[in-house]
PDB file of C-alpha atoms in Angstrom:
ATOM      1  CA  HIS A   1     -17.331  -1.183 -48.133  1.00  0.00           C
ATOM      2  CA  ALA A   2     -17.203  -4.516 -46.434  1.00  0.00           C
ATOM      3  CA  PHE A   3     -14.802  -2.903 -43.485  1.00  0.00           C
ATOM      4  CA  PHE A   4     -16.435   0.280 -43.017  1.00  0.00           C
ATOM      5  CA  CYS A   5     -19.935  -2.841 -42.252  1.00  0.00           C
ATOM      6  CA  LEU A   6     -17.558  -4.172 -39.796  1.00  0.00           C
ATOM      7  CA  LEU A   7     -15.904  -1.141 -38.208  1.00  0.00           C
ATOM      8  CA  LEU A   8     -20.041  -0.009 -37.377  1.00  0.00           C
ATOM      9  CA  CYS A   9     -21.076  -3.145 -35.995  1.00  0.00           C
ATOM     10  CA  VAL A  10     -18.204  -4.146 -33.798  1.00  0.00           C
ATOM     11  CA  PRO A  11     -19.120  -2.554 -30.259  1.00  0.00           C
ATOM     12  CA  TRP A  12     -17.005  -0.052 -29.071  1.00  0.00           C
ATOM     13  CA  GLY A  13     -17.156  -1.794 -25.986  1.00  0.00           C
ATOM     14  CA  SER A  14     -15.478  -4.443 -27.505  1.00  0.00           C
ATOM     15  CA  SER A  15     -12.338  -3.347 -28.461  1.00  0.00           C
ATOM     16  CA  CYS A  16      -8.758  -3.968 -26.954  1.00  0.00           C
ATOM     17  CA  PRO A  17      -6.218  -1.482 -25.895  1.00  0.00           C
ATOM     18  CA  PRO A  18      -3.400  -2.265 -27.397  1.00  0.00           C
ATOM     19  CA  SER A  19      -0.820  -2.761 -24.704  1.00  0.00           C
ATOM     20  CA  CYS A  20      -3.002  -5.270 -23.187  1.00  0.00           C
ATOM     21  CA  GLN A  21      -4.767  -8.782 -23.916  1.00  0.00           C
ATOM     22  CA  CYS A  22      -8.468  -9.273 -23.574  1.00  0.00           C
ATOM     23  CA  THR A  23      -9.792 -13.166 -22.979  1.00  0.00           C
ATOM     24  CA  GLU A  24     -13.197 -13.971 -21.396  1.00  0.00           C
ATOM     25  CA  ARG A  25     -13.046 -15.299 -17.955  1.00  0.00           C
ATOM     26  CA  ALA A  26     -16.244 -17.553 -16.566  1.00  0.00           C
ATOM     27  CA  GLY A  27     -18.049 -15.659 -19.067  1.00  0.00           C
ATOM     28  CA  ALA A  28     -17.039 -12.417 -17.880  1.00  0.00           C
ATOM     29  CA  LYS A  29     -14.576 -10.054 -19.825  1.00  0.00           C
ATOM     30  CA  ALA A  30     -10.927 -10.043 -18.922  1.00  0.00           C
ATOM     31  CA  VAL A  31      -8.888  -7.552 -19.207  1.00  0.00           C
ATOM     32  CA  LEU A  32      -4.910  -8.898 -18.819  1.00  0.00           C
ATOM     33  CA  CYS A  33      -2.270  -5.304 -18.677  1.00  0.00           C
ATOM     34  CA  SER A  34      -0.247  -6.802 -15.668  1.00  0.00           C
ATOM     35  CA  SER A  35       3.784  -5.574 -17.001  1.00  0.00           C
ATOM     36  CA  ARG A  36       3.364  -3.886 -19.615  1.00  0.00           C
ATOM     37  CA  HIS A  37       5.445  -0.975 -18.487  1.00  0.00           C
ATOM     38  CA  LEU A  38       2.080   1.419 -18.165  1.00  0.00           C
ATOM     39  CA  GLU A  39       3.015   4.805 -16.623  1.00  0.00           C
ATOM     40  CA  GLU A  40      -1.011   5.659 -16.659  1.00  0.00           C
ATOM     41  CA  ILE A  41      -4.193   3.653 -16.666  1.00  0.00           C
ATOM     42  CA  PRO A  42      -5.625   2.995 -20.610  1.00  0.00           C
ATOM     43  CA  LYS A  43      -7.820   5.528 -21.898  1.00  0.00           C
ATOM     44  CA  ASP A  44      -9.335   2.449 -24.296  1.00  0.00           C
ATOM     45  CA  ILE A  45     -10.476  -0.228 -21.343  1.00  0.00           C
ATOM     46  CA  PRO A  46     -13.714  -2.301 -22.360  1.00  0.00           C
ATOM     47  CA  ARG A  47     -16.909  -0.816 -21.280  1.00  0.00           C
ATOM     48  CA  ASP A  48     -17.500  -4.201 -20.084  1.00  0.00           C
ATOM     49  CA  ALA A  49     -14.885  -5.266 -18.752  1.00  0.00           C
ATOM     50  CA  VAL A  50     -15.575  -7.499 -15.271  1.00  0.00           C
ATOM     51  CA  PHE A  51     -12.134  -8.707 -14.992  1.00  0.00           C
ATOM     52  CA  LEU A  52      -9.061  -5.762 -14.826  1.00  0.00           C
ATOM     53  CA  LYS A  53      -5.462  -6.561 -13.956  1.00  0.00           C
ATOM     54  CA  LEU A  54      -3.051  -3.199 -14.078  1.00  0.00           C
ATOM     55  CA  ASP A  55      -0.440  -4.730 -12.102  1.00  0.00           C
ATOM     56  CA  ALA A  56       3.448  -4.865 -11.518  1.00  0.00           C
ATOM     57  CA  ASN A  57       3.997  -1.460 -13.818  1.00  0.00           C
ATOM     58  CA  SER A  58       4.737   2.234 -13.580  1.00  0.00           C
ATOM     59  CA  ILE A  59       1.446   3.422 -12.694  1.00  0.00           C
ATOM     60  CA  THR A  60       1.650   6.641 -10.503  1.00  0.00           C
ATOM     61  CA  ARG A  61      -1.879   8.543  -9.545  1.00  0.00           C
ATOM     62  CA  ILE A  62      -4.943   7.184 -10.003  1.00  0.00           C
ATOM     63  CA  PRO A  63      -6.797  10.452 -11.393  1.00  0.00           C
ATOM     64  CA  SER A  64     -10.653  11.375 -10.917  1.00  0.00           C
ATOM     65  CA  ASN A  65     -13.490   9.161 -12.862  1.00  0.00           C
ATOM     66  CA  ALA A  66     -10.548   6.841 -13.867  1.00  0.00           C
ATOM     67  CA  PHE A  67     -13.025   3.954 -14.939  1.00  0.00           C
ATOM     68  CA  ARG A  68     -16.166   5.609 -14.311  1.00  0.00           C
ATOM     69  CA  HIS A  69     -17.164   3.907 -17.458  1.00  0.00           C
ATOM     70  CA  LEU A  70     -16.173   0.491 -16.418  1.00  0.00           C
ATOM     71  CA  SER A  71     -20.050  -0.214 -14.335  1.00  0.00           C
ATOM     72  CA  HIS A  72     -19.494  -3.547 -15.227  1.00  0.00           C
ATOM     73  CA  LEU A  73     -16.092  -4.105 -13.163  1.00  0.00           C
ATOM     74  CA  GLU A  74     -16.020  -5.964 -10.031  1.00  0.00           C
ATOM     75  CA  GLU A  75     -11.835  -6.966  -9.648  1.00  0.00           C
ATOM     76  CA  LEU A  76      -9.228  -4.152  -9.942  1.00  0.00           C
ATOM     77  CA  ASP A  77      -5.718  -5.129  -9.641  1.00  0.00           C
ATOM     78  CA  LEU A  78      -3.577  -2.162  -9.152  1.00  0.00           C
ATOM     79  CA  SER A  79      -1.121  -4.387  -6.863  1.00  0.00           C
ATOM     80  CA  ARG A  80       2.704  -3.471  -7.727  1.00  0.00           C
ATOM     81  CA  ASN A  81       3.018  -0.105  -9.202  1.00  0.00           C
ATOM     82  CA  ALA A  82       4.388   3.439  -7.996  1.00  0.00           C
ATOM     83  CA  ILE A  83       1.236   4.817  -7.215  1.00  0.00           C
ATOM     84  CA  GLU A  84       1.383   7.938  -4.971  1.00  0.00           C
ATOM     85  CA  LYS A  85      -1.215   9.884  -5.621  1.00  0.00           C
ATOM     86  CA  ILE A  86      -5.716   8.396  -5.336  1.00  0.00           C
ATOM     87  CA  ASP A  87      -7.843  11.656  -6.444  1.00  0.00           C
ATOM     88  CA  ARG A  88     -11.093  11.621  -3.937  1.00  0.00           C
ATOM     89  CA  ALA A  89     -12.885  10.430  -7.100  1.00  0.00           C
ATOM     90  CA  ALA A  90     -10.849   8.290  -8.119  1.00  0.00           C
ATOM     91  CA  PHE A  91     -13.136   4.655  -7.939  1.00  0.00           C
ATOM     92  CA  LYS A  92     -16.596   7.042  -8.647  1.00  0.00           C
ATOM     93  CA  GLY A  93     -18.327   4.985 -11.472  1.00  0.00           C
ATOM     94  CA  VAL A  94     -16.865   1.465 -10.242  1.00  0.00           C
ATOM     95  CA  ALA A  95     -18.069   2.055  -6.193  1.00  0.00           C
ATOM     96  CA  ALA A  96     -21.339   0.176  -6.254  1.00  0.00           C
ATOM     97  CA  GLY A  97     -20.297  -2.968  -8.410  1.00  0.00           C
ATOM     98  CA  LEU A  98     -16.765  -3.468  -7.355  1.00  0.00           C
ATOM     99  CA  GLN A  99     -16.293  -6.458  -5.398  1.00  0.00           C
ATOM    100  CA  THR A 100     -11.938  -6.485  -4.988  1.00  0.00           C
ATOM    101  CA  LEU A 101      -9.187  -4.051  -5.325  1.00  0.00           C
ATOM    102  CA  ASP A 102      -5.785  -4.296  -4.660  1.00  0.00           C
ATOM    103  CA  LEU A 103      -3.224  -1.679  -4.014  1.00  0.00           C
ATOM    104  CA  SER A 104      -1.159  -3.368  -1.731  1.00  0.00           C
ATOM    105  CA  SER A 105       2.815  -2.621  -2.495  1.00  0.00           C
ATOM    106  CA  ASN A 106       2.801   0.978  -4.211  1.00  0.00           C
ATOM    107  CA  HIS A 107       4.395   3.990  -2.921  1.00  0.00           C
ATOM    108  CA  ILE A 108       0.916   4.928  -1.204  1.00  0.00           C
ATOM    109  CA  ARG A 109       1.789   7.616   2.274  1.00  0.00           C
ATOM    110  CA  SER A 110      -1.951   8.713   2.174  1.00  0.00           C
ATOM    111  CA  ILE A 111      -5.094   8.285   0.357  1.00  0.00           C
ATOM    112  CA  PRO A 112      -8.460  10.457   0.897  1.00  0.00           C
ATOM    113  CA  LYS A 113     -10.694   8.105   3.415  1.00  0.00           C
ATOM    114  CA  GLU A 114     -13.601   9.559   0.588  1.00  0.00           C
ATOM    115  CA  ALA A 115     -11.861   7.565  -2.357  1.00  0.00           C
ATOM    116  CA  LEU A 116     -12.454   4.501  -0.222  1.00  0.00           C
ATOM    117  CA  LEU A 117     -15.314   4.881   2.195  1.00  0.00           C
ATOM    118  CA  ALA A 118     -17.956   4.911  -0.518  1.00  0.00           C
ATOM    119  CA  LEU A 119     -16.204   1.234  -1.980  1.00  0.00           C
ATOM    120  CA  ASN A 120     -18.171  -1.676  -0.984  1.00  0.00           C
ATOM    121  CA  ALA A 121     -15.061  -3.329  -2.651  1.00  0.00           C
ATOM    122  CA  LYS A 122     -12.383  -5.949  -0.383  1.00  0.00           C
ATOM    123  CA  LEU A 123      -9.643  -3.562  -0.070  1.00  0.00           C
ATOM    124  CA  ARG A 124      -5.644  -4.689  -0.085  1.00  0.00           C
ATOM    125  CA  LEU A 125      -3.879  -1.844   1.116  1.00  0.00           C
ATOM    126  CA  ALA A 126      -0.833  -3.554   2.866  1.00  0.00           C
ATOM    127  CA  ASN A 127       2.849  -2.930   1.603  1.00  0.00           C
ATOM    128  CA  ASN A 128       2.595   0.779   1.213  1.00  0.00           C
ATOM    129  CA  PRO A 129       4.616   3.423   3.636  1.00  0.00           C
ATOM    130  CA  TRP A 130       1.688   4.837   5.527  1.00  0.00           C
ATOM    131  CA  HIS A 131       1.816   7.940   6.916  1.00  0.00           C
ATOM    132  CA  CYS A 132      -0.302   6.875  10.047  1.00  0.00           C
ATOM    133  CA  GLU A 133      -2.920   9.740  10.377  1.00  0.00           C
ATOM    134  CA  CYS A 134      -6.729   9.782  10.979  1.00  0.00           C
ATOM    135  CA  ALA A 135      -7.811   9.524   7.356  1.00  0.00           C
ATOM    136  CA  LEU A 136      -6.021   5.749   7.474  1.00  0.00           C
ATOM    137  CA  GLN A 137      -7.019   4.795  11.055  1.00  0.00           C
ATOM    138  CA  GLU A 138     -10.741   5.960   9.563  1.00  0.00           C
ATOM    139  CA  VAL A 139      -9.862   3.553   6.961  1.00  0.00           C
ATOM    140  CA  LEU A 140      -8.959   0.623   8.570  1.00  0.00           C
ATOM    141  CA  TRP A 141     -12.529   0.562  10.953  1.00  0.00           C
ATOM    142  CA  GLU A 142     -15.285   1.776   7.852  1.00  0.00           C
ATOM    143  CA  ALA A 143     -13.736   0.123   5.402  1.00  0.00           C
ATOM    144  CA  ARG A 144     -14.186  -3.706   4.250  1.00  0.00           C
ATOM    145  CA  LEU A 145     -10.355  -5.116   4.798  1.00  0.00           C
ATOM    146  CA  ASP A 146      -9.321  -8.055   3.317  1.00  0.00           C
ATOM    147  CA  PRO A 147      -8.565  -9.871   6.755  1.00  0.00           C
ATOM    148  CA  ASP A 148      -5.237 -11.764   5.090  1.00  0.00           C
ATOM    149  CA  SER A 149      -3.793  -8.663   4.197  1.00  0.00           C
ATOM    150  CA  VAL A 150      -4.760  -6.402   6.884  1.00  0.00           C
ATOM    151  CA  GLN A 151      -1.792  -6.752   9.551  1.00  0.00           C
ATOM    152  CA  ASP A 152       0.768  -5.677   6.941  1.00  0.00           C
ATOM    153  CA  ILE A 153      -0.469  -2.264   7.000  1.00  0.00           C
ATOM    154  CA  THR A 154       2.108  -0.314   8.583  1.00  0.00           C
ATOM    155  CA  CYS A 155       3.220   2.486  10.188  1.00  0.00           C
ATOM    156  CA  HIS A 156       5.667   3.646   7.815  1.00  0.00           C
ATOM    157  CA  THR A 157       5.725   7.302   9.447  1.00  0.00           C
ATOM    158  CA  ALA A 158       3.566   8.507  12.430  1.00  0.00           C
ATOM    159  CA  PRO A 159       2.909  11.466  14.639  1.00  0.00           C
ATOM    160  CA  ARG A 160       5.633   9.424  17.413  1.00  0.00           C
ATOM    161  CA  GLU A 161       8.938   7.515  16.847  1.00  0.00           C
ATOM    162  CA  GLU A 162       7.581   4.658  18.656  1.00  0.00           C
ATOM    163  CA  TYR A 163       4.560   4.125  16.236  1.00  0.00           C
ATOM    164  CA  VAL A 164       7.205   3.514  13.741  1.00  0.00           C
ATOM    165  CA  GLY A 165       7.781  -0.059  11.636  1.00  0.00           C
ATOM    166  CA  LYS A 166       4.592  -1.168  13.664  1.00  0.00           C
ATOM    167  CA  PRO A 167       1.059  -2.375  11.954  1.00  0.00           C
ATOM    168  CA  LEU A 168      -1.141   0.172  12.673  1.00  0.00           C
ATOM    169  CA  LEU A 169      -3.945  -2.456  13.987  1.00  0.00           C
ATOM    170  CA  GLN A 170      -1.090  -3.056  16.592  1.00  0.00           C
ATOM    171  CA  VAL A 171      -0.992   0.491  17.871  1.00  0.00           C
ATOM    172  CA  LEU A 172      -4.481   0.822  17.459  1.00  0.00           C
ATOM    173  CA  ASP A 173      -5.113  -1.779  19.872  1.00  0.00           C
ATOM    174  CA  ALA A 174      -3.050  -0.258  22.294  1.00  0.00           C
ATOM    175  CA  GLY A 175      -5.214   2.420  22.336  1.00  0.00           C
ATOM    176  CA  VAL A 176      -4.074   5.331  20.590  1.00  0.00           C
ATOM    177  CA  ASN A 177      -6.269   7.081  18.804  1.00  0.00           C
ATOM    178  CA  PHE A 178      -4.786   9.735  15.376  1.00  0.00           C
ATOM    179  CA  CYS A 179      -8.122  11.149  15.406  1.00  0.00           C
ATOM    180  CA  SER A 180      -8.218  12.662  18.889  1.00  0.00           C
ATOM    181  CA  VAL A 181      -4.738  14.221  18.451  1.00  0.00           C
ATOM    182  CA  ARG A 182      -5.536  15.848  15.328  1.00  0.00           C
ATOM    183  CA  GLN A 183      -8.836  17.165  17.853  1.00  0.00           C
ATOM    184  CA  ARG A 184      -6.371  18.247  20.982  1.00  0.00           C
ATOM    185  CA  THR A 185      -4.144  20.144  18.123  1.00  0.00           C
ATOM    186  CA  THR A 186      -7.234  21.688  16.644  1.00  0.00           C
ATOM    187  CA  ASP A 187      -9.238  22.278  20.573  1.00  0.00           C
ATOM    188  CA  VAL A 188      -5.384  23.891  21.497  1.00  0.00           C
ATOM    189  CA  ALA A 189      -4.816  25.706  17.818  1.00  0.00           C
ATOM    190  CA  MET A 190      -8.011  27.724  18.769  1.00  0.00           C
ATOM    191  CA  PHE A 191      -7.940  28.163  22.105  1.00  0.00           C
ATOM    192  CA  ILE A 192      -4.533  29.746  21.336  1.00  0.00           C
ATOM    193  CA  THR A 193      -6.406  32.353  18.462  1.00  0.00           C
ATOM    194  CA  MET A 194      -9.071  33.166  20.924  1.00  0.00           C
ATOM    195  CA  PHE A 195      -6.654  33.972  24.213  1.00  0.00           C
ATOM    196  CA  GLY A 196      -4.585  36.418  21.205  1.00  0.00           C
ATOM    197  CA  TRP A 197      -7.975  38.075  20.479  1.00  0.00           C
ATOM    198  CA  PHE A 198      -8.896  38.255  24.434  1.00  0.00           C
ATOM    199  CA  ALA A 199      -5.353  40.126  24.956  1.00  0.00           C
ATOM    200  CA  MET A 200      -5.520  41.652  22.510  1.00  0.00           C
ATOM    201  CA  VAL A 201      -8.928  43.450  23.325  1.00  0.00           C
ATOM    202  CA  ILE A 202      -7.594  43.825  26.741  1.00  0.00           C
ATOM    203  CA  VAL A 203      -4.836  45.985  25.267  1.00  0.00           C
ATOM    204  CA  TYR A 204      -6.955  48.059  23.287  1.00  0.00           C
ATOM    205  CA  VAL A 205      -9.315  48.803  26.554  1.00  0.00           C
ATOM    206  CA  ILE A 206      -6.515  49.823  28.494  1.00  0.00           C
ATOM    207  CA  CYS A 207      -5.051  51.471  26.091  1.00  0.00           C
ATOM    208  CA  TYR A 208      -8.197  53.480  25.633  1.00  0.00           C
ATOM    209  CA  VAL A 209      -8.052  53.883  29.288  1.00  0.00           C
ATOM    210  CA  TRP A 210      -5.191  55.017  29.641  1.00  0.00           C
ATOM    211  CA  HIS A 211      -5.614  57.713  26.934  1.00  0.00           C
ATOM    212  CA  ASN A 212      -8.673  58.960  28.193  1.00  0.00           C
ATOM    213  CA  GLN A 213      -6.736  59.636  31.631  1.00  0.00           C
ATOM    214  CA  GLU A 214      -4.293  61.646  30.052  1.00  0.00           C
ATOM    215  CA  ASP A 215      -6.730  63.694  28.399  1.00  0.00           C
ATOM    216  CA  THR A 216      -8.783  64.392  31.574  1.00  0.00           C
ATOM    217  CA  CYS A 217      -5.266  64.977  33.943  1.00  0.00           C
ATOM    218  CA  ARG A 218      -4.063  67.786  30.868  1.00  0.00           C
ATOM    219  CA  HIS A 219      -7.685  69.621  31.407  1.00  0.00           C
ATOM    220  CA  VAL A 220      -7.299  69.443  35.105  1.00  0.00           C
ATOM    221  CA  ASP A 221      -4.552  70.847  35.290  1.00  0.00           C
ATOM    222  CA  TYR A 222      -5.554  73.429  32.484  1.00  0.00           C
ATOM    223  CA  LEU A 223      -8.570  74.327  34.248  1.00  0.00           C
ATOM    224  CA  LYS A 224      -6.520  74.834  37.504  1.00  0.00           C
ATOM    225  CA  SER A 225      -3.596  77.432  35.284  1.00  0.00           C
ATOM    226  CA  LEU A 226      -6.802  79.739  34.785  1.00  0.00           C
ATOM    227  CA  PRO A 227      -7.069  82.997  36.796  1.00  0.00           C
ATOM    228  CA  SER A 228     -10.162  82.524  39.250  1.00  0.00           C
ATOM    229  CA  THR A 229     -13.161  83.978  39.470  1.00  0.00           C
ATOM    230  CA  GLN A 230     -12.737  85.532  42.962  1.00  0.00           C
ATOM    231  CA  GLY A 231      -9.312  86.775  41.986  1.00  0.00           C
ATOM    232  CA  HIS A 232     -10.211  88.996  39.121  1.00  0.00           C
ATOM    233  CA  ALA A 233     -13.217  90.319  41.287  1.00  0.00           C
ATOM    234  CA  GLU A 234     -10.730  91.639  44.309  1.00  0.00           C
TER     235      GLU A 234
END
């Protein structure tokens, strides 16, 4: 009876994942899961966690609502993992209170801007194999990036070979605008589509006129072939 009573008295938020260590830091709960060979985010992280370290693991994806129950979370370290995919709602529920988010040294090539632009946290995105594109440019312009690591956001791939290997900030400072490139591509595609429809209409009109002209000619030839009324009278 005493055992079950003890279980009931212990709040669920105070439990600790078996692969992690829970401790106090400045009166706030810190959950330390560094270098534990984790392949996904633990499901049983205490709800009152303020600091969460998941660095140096083998996590490959941040799914939607992964931290939604951690309303007190202020610092989140996901650096030195193998993260390739981040869902749009990956940080839903912690966007308001999160102060620091470290995604450096992963395998991230692209990221939905919606996942980061809702955050007020200071972001570390360095040392990832980024594909320089409009979404990444918008993150760089609008998100709150850590100034000490922004120079290490490098173009691993890009629309033009000359940008590869260069810091994204340097490329943008040179006057490159990946969003305007995308807009021009969209405009060209729309122009080609409209031209195609216009050409189809013109061809249809020409065929219609030509077909009607043929019918008219056949009708005239038929009328000419009929015996005239004057000939019958004679």
